Short mmCIF file of C-alpha atoms and ligand atoms in Angstrom, two decimals:
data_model
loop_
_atom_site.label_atom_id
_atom_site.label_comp_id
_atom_site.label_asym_id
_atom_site.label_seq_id
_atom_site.Cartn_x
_atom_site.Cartn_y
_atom_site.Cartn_z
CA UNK A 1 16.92 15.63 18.36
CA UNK A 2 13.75 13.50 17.39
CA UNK A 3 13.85 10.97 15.19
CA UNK A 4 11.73 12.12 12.07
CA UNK A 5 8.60 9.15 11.74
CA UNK A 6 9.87 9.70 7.84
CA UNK A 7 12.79 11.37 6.42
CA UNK A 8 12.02 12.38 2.68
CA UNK A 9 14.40 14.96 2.86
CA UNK A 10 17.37 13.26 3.24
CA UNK A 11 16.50 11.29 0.03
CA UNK A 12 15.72 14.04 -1.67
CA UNK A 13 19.81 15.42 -0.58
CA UNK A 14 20.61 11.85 -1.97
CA UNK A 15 18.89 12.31 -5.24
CA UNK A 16 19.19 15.84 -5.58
CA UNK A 17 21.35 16.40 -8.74
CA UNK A 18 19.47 13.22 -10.77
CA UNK A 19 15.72 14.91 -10.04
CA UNK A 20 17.19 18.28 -10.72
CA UNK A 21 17.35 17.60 -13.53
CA UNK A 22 15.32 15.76 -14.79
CA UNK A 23 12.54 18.05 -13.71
CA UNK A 24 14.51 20.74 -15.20
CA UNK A 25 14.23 19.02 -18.69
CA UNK A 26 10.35 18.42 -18.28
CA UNK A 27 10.28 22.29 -17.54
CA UNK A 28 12.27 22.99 -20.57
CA UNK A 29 10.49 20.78 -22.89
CA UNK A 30 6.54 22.21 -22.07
CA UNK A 31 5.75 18.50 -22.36
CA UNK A 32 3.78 18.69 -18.86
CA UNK A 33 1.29 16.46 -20.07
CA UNK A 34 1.80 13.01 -21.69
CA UNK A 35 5.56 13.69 -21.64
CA UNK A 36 7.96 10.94 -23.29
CA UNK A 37 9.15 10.68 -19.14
CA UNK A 38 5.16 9.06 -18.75
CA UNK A 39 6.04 5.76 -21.59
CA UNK A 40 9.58 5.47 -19.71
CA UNK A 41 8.46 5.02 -16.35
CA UNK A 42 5.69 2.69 -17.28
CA UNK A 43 8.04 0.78 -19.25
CA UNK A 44 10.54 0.62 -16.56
CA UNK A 45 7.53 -0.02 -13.66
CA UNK A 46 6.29 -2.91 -15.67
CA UNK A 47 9.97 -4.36 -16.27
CA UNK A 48 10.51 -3.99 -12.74
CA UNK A 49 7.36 -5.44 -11.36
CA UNK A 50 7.34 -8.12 -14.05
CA UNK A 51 4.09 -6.95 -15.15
CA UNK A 52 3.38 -6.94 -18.65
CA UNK A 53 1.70 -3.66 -19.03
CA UNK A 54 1.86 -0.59 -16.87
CA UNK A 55 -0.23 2.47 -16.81
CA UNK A 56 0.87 5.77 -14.50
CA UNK A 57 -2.03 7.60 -13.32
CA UNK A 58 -3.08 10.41 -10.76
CA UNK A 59 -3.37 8.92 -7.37
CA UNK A 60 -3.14 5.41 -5.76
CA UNK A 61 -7.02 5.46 -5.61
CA UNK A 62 -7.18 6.39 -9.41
CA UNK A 63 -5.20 2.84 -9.54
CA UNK A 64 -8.35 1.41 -7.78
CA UNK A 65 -11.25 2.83 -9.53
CA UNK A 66 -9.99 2.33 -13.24
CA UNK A 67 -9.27 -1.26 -13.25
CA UNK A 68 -12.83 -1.73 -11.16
CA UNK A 69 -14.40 0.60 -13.81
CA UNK A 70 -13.02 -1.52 -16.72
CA UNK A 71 -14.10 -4.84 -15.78
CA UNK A 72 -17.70 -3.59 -15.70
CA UNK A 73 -17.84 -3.96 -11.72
CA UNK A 74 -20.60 -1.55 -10.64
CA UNK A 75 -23.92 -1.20 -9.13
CA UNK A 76 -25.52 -4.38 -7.84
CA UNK A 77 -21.99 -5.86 -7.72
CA UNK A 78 -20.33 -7.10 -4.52
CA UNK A 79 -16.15 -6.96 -4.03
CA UNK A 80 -14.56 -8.65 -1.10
CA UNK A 81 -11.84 -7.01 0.58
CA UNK A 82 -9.98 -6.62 3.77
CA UNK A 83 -11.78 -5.03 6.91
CA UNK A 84 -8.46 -3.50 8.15
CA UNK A 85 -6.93 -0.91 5.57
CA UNK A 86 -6.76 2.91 4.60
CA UNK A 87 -10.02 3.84 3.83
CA UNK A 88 -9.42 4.40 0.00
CA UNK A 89 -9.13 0.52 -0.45
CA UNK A 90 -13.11 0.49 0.54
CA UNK A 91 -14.23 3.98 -1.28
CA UNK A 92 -13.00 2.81 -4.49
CA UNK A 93 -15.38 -0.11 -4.26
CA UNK A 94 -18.11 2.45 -3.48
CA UNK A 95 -17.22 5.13 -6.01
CA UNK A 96 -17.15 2.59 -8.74
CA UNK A 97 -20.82 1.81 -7.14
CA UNK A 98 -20.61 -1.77 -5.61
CA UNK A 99 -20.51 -3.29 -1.94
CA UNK A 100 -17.14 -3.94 -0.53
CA UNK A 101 -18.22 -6.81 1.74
CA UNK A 102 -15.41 -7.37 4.39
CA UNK A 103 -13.34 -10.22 5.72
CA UNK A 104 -11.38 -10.49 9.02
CA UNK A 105 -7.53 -10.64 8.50
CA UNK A 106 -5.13 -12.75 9.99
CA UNK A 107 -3.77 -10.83 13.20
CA UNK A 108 -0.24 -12.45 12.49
CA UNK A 109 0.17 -10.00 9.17
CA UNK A 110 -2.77 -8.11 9.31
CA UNK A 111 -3.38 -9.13 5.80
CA UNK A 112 -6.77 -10.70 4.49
CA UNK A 113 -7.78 -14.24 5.64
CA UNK A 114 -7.79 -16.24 2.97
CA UNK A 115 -9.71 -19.30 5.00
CA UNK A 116 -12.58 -16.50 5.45
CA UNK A 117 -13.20 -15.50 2.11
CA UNK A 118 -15.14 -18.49 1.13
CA UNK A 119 -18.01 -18.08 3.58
CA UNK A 120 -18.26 -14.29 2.33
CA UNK A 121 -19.12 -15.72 -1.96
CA UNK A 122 -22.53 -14.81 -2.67
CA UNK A 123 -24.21 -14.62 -6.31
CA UNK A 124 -22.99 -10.69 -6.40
CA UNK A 125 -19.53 -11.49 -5.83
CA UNK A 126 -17.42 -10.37 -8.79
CA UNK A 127 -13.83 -9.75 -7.63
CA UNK A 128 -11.92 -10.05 -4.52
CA UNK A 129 -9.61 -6.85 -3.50
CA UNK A 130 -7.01 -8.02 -1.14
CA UNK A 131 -4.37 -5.35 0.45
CA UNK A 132 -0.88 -6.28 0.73
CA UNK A 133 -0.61 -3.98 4.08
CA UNK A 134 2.44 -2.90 5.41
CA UNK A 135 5.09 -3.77 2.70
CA UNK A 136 4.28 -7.83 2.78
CA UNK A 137 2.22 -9.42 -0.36
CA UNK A 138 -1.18 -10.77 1.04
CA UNK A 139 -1.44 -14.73 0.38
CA UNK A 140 -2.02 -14.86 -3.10
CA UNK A 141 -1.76 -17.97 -3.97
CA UNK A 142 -4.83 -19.11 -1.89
CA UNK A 143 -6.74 -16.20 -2.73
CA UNK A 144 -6.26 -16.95 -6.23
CA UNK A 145 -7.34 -19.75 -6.06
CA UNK A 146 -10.44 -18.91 -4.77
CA UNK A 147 -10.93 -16.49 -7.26
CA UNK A 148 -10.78 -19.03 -10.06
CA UNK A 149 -12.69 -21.59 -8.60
CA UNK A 150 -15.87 -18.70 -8.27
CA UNK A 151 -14.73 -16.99 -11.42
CA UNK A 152 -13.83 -14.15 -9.60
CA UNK A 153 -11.30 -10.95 -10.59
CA UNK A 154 -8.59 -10.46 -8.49
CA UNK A 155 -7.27 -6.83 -7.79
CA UNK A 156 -4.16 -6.12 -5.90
CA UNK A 157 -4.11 -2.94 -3.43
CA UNK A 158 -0.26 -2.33 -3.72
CA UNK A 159 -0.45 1.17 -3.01
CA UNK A 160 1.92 -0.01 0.14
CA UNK A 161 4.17 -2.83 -0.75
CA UNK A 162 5.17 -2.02 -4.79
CA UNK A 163 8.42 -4.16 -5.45
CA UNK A 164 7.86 -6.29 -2.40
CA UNK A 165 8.41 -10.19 -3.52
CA UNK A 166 5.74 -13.00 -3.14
CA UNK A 167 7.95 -16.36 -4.34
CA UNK A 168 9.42 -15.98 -7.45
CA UNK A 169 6.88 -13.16 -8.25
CA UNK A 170 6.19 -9.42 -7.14
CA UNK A 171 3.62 -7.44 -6.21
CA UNK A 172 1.07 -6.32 -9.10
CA UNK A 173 1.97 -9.10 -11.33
CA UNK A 174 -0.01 -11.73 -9.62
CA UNK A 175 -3.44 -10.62 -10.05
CA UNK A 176 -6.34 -10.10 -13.04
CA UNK A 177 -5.09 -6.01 -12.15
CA UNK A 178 -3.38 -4.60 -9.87
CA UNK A 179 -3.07 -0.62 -8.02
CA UNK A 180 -0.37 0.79 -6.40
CA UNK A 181 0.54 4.95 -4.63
CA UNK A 182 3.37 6.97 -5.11
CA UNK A 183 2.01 9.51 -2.30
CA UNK A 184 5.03 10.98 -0.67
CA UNK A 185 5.14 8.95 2.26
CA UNK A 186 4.97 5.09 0.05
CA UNK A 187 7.60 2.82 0.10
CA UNK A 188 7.71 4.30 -4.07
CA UNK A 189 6.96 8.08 -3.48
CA UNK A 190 6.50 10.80 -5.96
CA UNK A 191 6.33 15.02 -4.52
CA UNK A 192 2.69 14.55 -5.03
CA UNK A 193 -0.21 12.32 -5.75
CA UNK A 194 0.33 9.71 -8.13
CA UNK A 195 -0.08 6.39 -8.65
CA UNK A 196 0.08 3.11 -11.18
CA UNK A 197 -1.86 0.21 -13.05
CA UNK A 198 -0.48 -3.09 -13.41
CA UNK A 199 -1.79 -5.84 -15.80
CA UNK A 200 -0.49 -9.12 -17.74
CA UNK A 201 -4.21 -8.21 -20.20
CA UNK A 202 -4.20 -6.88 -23.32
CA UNK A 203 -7.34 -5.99 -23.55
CA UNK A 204 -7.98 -4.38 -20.29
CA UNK A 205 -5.06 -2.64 -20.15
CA UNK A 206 -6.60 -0.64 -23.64
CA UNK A 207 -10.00 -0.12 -21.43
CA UNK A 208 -8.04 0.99 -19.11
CA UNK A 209 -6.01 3.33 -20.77
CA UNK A 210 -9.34 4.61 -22.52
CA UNK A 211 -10.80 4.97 -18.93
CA UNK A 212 -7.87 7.37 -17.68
CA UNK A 213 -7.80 10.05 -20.86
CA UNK A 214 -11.82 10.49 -20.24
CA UNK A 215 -13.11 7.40 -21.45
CA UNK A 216 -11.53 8.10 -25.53
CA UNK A 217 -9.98 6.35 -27.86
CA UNK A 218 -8.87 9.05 -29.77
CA UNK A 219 -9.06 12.82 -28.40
CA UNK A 220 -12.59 14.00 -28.63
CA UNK A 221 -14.37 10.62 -29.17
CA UNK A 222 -15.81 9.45 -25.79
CA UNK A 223 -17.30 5.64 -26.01
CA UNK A 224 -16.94 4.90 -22.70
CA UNK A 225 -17.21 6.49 -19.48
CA UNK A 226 -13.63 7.63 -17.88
CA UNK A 227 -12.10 10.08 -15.63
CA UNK A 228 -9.28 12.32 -15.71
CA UNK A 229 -6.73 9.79 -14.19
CA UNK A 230 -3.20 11.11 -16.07
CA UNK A 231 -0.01 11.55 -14.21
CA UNK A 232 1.69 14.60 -15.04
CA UNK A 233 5.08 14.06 -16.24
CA UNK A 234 7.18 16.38 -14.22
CA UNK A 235 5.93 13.51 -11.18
CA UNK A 236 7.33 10.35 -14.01
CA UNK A 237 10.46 12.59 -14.11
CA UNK A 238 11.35 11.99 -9.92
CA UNK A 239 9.64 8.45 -10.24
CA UNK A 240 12.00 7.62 -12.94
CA UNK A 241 14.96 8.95 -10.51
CA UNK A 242 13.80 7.68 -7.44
CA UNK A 243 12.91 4.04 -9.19
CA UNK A 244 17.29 3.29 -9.58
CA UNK A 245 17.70 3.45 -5.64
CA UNK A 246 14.85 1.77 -5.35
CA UNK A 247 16.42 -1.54 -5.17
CA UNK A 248 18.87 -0.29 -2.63
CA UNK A 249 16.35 1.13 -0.46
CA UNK A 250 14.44 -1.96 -0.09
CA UNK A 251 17.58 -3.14 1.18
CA UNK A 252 17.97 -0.94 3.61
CA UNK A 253 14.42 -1.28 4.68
CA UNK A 254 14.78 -5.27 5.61
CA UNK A 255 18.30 -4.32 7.37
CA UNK A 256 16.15 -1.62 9.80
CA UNK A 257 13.53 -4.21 9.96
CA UNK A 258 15.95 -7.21 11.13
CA UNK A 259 17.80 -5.10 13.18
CA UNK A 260 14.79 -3.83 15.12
CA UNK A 261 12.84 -7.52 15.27
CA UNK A 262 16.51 -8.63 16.54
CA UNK A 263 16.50 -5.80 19.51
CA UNK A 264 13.20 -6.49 19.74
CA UNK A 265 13.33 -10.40 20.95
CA UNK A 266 12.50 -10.93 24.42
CA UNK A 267 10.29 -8.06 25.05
CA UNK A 268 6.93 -10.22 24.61
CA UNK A 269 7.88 -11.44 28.21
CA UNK A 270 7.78 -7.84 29.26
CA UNK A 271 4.29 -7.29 27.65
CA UNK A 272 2.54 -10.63 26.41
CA UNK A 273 0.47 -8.84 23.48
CA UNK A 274 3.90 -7.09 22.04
CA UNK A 275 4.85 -8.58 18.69
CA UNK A 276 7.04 -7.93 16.08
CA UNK A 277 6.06 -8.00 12.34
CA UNK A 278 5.57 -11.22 10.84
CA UNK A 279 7.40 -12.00 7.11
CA UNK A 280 5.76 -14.99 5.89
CA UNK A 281 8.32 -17.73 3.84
CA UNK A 282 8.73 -16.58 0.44
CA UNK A 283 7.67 -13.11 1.02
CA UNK A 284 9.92 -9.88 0.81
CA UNK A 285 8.23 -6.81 2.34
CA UNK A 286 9.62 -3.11 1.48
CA UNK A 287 8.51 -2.25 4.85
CA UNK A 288 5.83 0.27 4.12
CA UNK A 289 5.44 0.44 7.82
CA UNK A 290 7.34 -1.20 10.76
CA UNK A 291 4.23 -2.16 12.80
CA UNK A 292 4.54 -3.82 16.63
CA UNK A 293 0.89 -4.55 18.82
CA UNK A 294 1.34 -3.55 22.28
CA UNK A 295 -1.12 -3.76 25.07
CA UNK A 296 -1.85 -0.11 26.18
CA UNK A 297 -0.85 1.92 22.94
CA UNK A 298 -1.93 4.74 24.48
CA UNK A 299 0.89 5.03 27.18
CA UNK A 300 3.27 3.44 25.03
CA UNK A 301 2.86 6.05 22.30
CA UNK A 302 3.08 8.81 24.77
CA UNK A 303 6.28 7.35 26.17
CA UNK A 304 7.74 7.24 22.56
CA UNK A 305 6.99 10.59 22.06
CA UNK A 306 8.27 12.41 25.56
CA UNK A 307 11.82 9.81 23.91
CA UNK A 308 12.06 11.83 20.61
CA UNK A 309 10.21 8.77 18.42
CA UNK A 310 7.23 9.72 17.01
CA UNK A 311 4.73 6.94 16.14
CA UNK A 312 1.97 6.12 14.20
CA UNK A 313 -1.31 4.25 14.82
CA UNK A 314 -2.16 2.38 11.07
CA UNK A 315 -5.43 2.13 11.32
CA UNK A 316 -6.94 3.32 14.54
CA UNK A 317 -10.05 2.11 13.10
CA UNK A 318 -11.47 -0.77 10.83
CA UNK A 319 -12.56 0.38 7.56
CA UNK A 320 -16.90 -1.15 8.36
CA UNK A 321 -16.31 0.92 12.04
CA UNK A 322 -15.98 4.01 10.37
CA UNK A 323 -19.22 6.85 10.40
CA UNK A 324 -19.86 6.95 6.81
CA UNK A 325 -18.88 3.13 6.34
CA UNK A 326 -20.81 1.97 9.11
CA UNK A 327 -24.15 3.38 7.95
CA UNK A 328 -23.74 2.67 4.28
CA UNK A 329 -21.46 -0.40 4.00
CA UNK A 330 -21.74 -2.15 7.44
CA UNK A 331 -19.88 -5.64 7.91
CA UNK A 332 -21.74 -8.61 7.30
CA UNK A 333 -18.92 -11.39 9.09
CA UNK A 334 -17.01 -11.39 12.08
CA UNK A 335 -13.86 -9.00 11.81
CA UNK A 336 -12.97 -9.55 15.50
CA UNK A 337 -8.86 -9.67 14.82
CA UNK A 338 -9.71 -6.52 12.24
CA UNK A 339 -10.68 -4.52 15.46
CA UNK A 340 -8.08 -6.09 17.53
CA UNK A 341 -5.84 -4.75 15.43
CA UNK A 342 -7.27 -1.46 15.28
CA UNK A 343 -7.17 -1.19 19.00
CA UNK A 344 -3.27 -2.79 19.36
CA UNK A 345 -1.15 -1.70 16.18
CA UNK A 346 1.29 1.05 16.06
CA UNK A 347 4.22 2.24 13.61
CA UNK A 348 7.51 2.74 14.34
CA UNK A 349 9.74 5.44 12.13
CA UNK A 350 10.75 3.25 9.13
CA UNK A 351 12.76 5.01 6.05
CA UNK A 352 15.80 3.53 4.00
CA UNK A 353 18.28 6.76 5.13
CA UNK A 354 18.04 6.02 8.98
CA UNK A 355 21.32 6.10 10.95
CA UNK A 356 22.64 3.61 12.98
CA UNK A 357 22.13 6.22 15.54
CA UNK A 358 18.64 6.68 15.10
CA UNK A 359 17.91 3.03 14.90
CA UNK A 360 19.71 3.18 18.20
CA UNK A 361 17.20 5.40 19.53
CA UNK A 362 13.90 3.93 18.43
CA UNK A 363 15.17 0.44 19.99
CA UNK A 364 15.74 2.33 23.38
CA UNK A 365 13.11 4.08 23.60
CA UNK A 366 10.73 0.90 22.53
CA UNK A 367 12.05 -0.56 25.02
CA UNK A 368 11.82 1.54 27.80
CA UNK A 369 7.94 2.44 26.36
CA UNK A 370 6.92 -0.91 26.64
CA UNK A 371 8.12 -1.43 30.86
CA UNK A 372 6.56 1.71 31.38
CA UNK A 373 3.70 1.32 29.64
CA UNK A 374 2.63 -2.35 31.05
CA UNK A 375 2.64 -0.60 34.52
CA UNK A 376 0.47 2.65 33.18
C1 LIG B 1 -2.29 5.11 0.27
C2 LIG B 1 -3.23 4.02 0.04
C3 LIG B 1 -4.21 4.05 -0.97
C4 LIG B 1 -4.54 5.28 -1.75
O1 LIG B 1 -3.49 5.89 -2.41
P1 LIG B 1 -3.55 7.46 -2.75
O2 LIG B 1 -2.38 7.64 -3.65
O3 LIG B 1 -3.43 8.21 -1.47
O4 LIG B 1 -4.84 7.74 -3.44
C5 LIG B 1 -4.98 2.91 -1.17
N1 LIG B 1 -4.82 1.81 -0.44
C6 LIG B 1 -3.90 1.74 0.55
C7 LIG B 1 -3.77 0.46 1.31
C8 LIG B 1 -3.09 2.83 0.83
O5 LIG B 1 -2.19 2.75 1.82
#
């Protein structure tokens, strides 16, 4: 049997009674929309997070657009962010009508460069959009920093490391805003697209409350533009049981993680480009993705796969290198460890209900994928 690259079924099996449930009582109430279940889970998100306000919306590129849409960031406006992430991270820049302008990341956690934002400032700078990638919080502290020394916003793409830890902090409570996914497949995963808002502000967490119910402060008065950005409440119903093994699973993710970087050790002699993922002191990832660079992914993925362990290439290419991005938003710096990165990466199956068995058989398989495939 193959491993599965994700197993969300055998979390549901876990879970089963608690969502039952409580999806059951959404169905029963008619509530569907703006059901008590929405206030809970953003109460509970933001006490978890340490955020003081939280807002649950539609999608983790919702969680983008709004907080870019309420600090006025628009046309003529420039947003630095990361040249290596899913492509929403870029688009929301562009559908709230500015220029992401992109930095190289360091190729040791594929997170943003904080050295190389400087050199990318220019009068149209108005906020910097870092991605904590992979589970691990980018290095906020620097890139804070930054931000206040140019009087720059700082927004948070969490949408793949919600409840990791950064120091004494976690992710979405160290920025001006910040966004985060609970697609399926996220570390925090509804059974559909959702997302949520984080914010220590007042103020713009009321514009951005206004911006998600269509841009009103009350129903049917419109002073501002907004979009439809609600999450329904029968998806706040599974957060809210998902979100008490959340803790656990985290867990379980760093034991995986250690137990694969321990397996792991020595195999750099084997291939000289194969690394492990790199936690930085202070940080503590949920392990969105288990990512290792090898020389010739090809042959290594292909090995994997004839094994039973399915892999993943996050992100085959950098966001400037792709069609529509190219022609519209093309990189102004040098992103050379971006495309590195693009060319080497590749995810290993990474989910909190793994056997030992199954972390038994990614390991081997690794193993014998990376022999073979520095011979290919
Ligand atoms: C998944 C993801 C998003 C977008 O989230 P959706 O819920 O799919 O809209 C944004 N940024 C990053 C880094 C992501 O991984």
């Amino acid at each position: 049997m193959s491993v599965p690259f994700i197993d969300l079924k055998s979390q549901y099996n876990a879970l089963k009674s608690n969502i039952d449930a409580r999806i059951q009582k959404v169905l029963d109430s008619g509530a569907y929309i703006n059901g008590p279940e929405v206030a809970e889970l953003e109460q509970k998100l933001a006490a978890h997070t340490g955020s003081k306000y939280c807002l649950a919306v539609a999608s983790g590129t919702d969680a983008l657009v709004i907080p870019l849409m309420a600090l006025g960031i628009g046309q003529g406006d420039e947003v630095i962010t990361t040249a290596f992430s899913f492509i929403a991270t870029a688009e929301t820049i562009v559908l709230a009508g500015a220029t992401p302008v992109y930095v190289d990341i360091d190729p040791k956690t594929f997170n943003i460069d904080p050295k190389k934002i400087e050199a990318a400032i220019t009068p149209k700078t108005k906020a910097i959009m870092p991605v904590s990638l992979y589970g691990q919080v980018a290095d906020m502290e620097e890139i804070n920093a930054i931000a206040k020394k140019h009087n720059l916003f700082v927004i948070e793409d969490t949408a793949q490391s919600y409840g990791a830890k950064y120091k004494d902090k976690k992710s979405g409570a160290l920025t001006t805003a910040a966004g985060t996914s609970f697609y399926p497949a996220k570390p925090l995963g509804c059974y559909g697209d959702g997302g949520a808002i984080f914010t220590n502000d007042e103020n713009l967490n009321k514009i951005m409350k206004e911006i998600r119910e269509h841009g009103s402060e009350k129903r049917y008065y419109h002073t501002r533009l907004g979009v439809n950005g609600r999450l329904d409440t029968i998806q706040c119903a599974i957060l809210l049981a998902k979100l008490e093994r959340y803790d656990w699973e985290v867990e379980a993710r760093n034991k995986i993680a250690t137990n694969f970087s321990t397996s792991f050790a020595g195999l750099e002699k084997v291939d000289p480009m194969f690394s492990t993922p790199l936690v930085k002191q202070g940080n503590q990832s949920v392990w969105a993705q288990y990512t290792v660079t090898v020389t010739n992914r090809d042959a290594f993925q292909k090995k994997c796969q004839e094994l039973g362990v399915p892999t993943t290439v996050h992100y085959p290419m950098t966001m400037p290198d792709q069609p529509w991005y190219a022609k519209n938003t093309p990189q102004r710096h040098d992103i050379t460890h971006a495309r590195w990165a693009a060319q080497h990466v590749i995810s290993l199956p990474m989910f909190p209900d793994m056997t030992a068995e199954q972390q038994a058989k990614v390991i081997a398989a690794v193993k014998t994928a990376v022999e073979f495939s520095v011979k290919a």
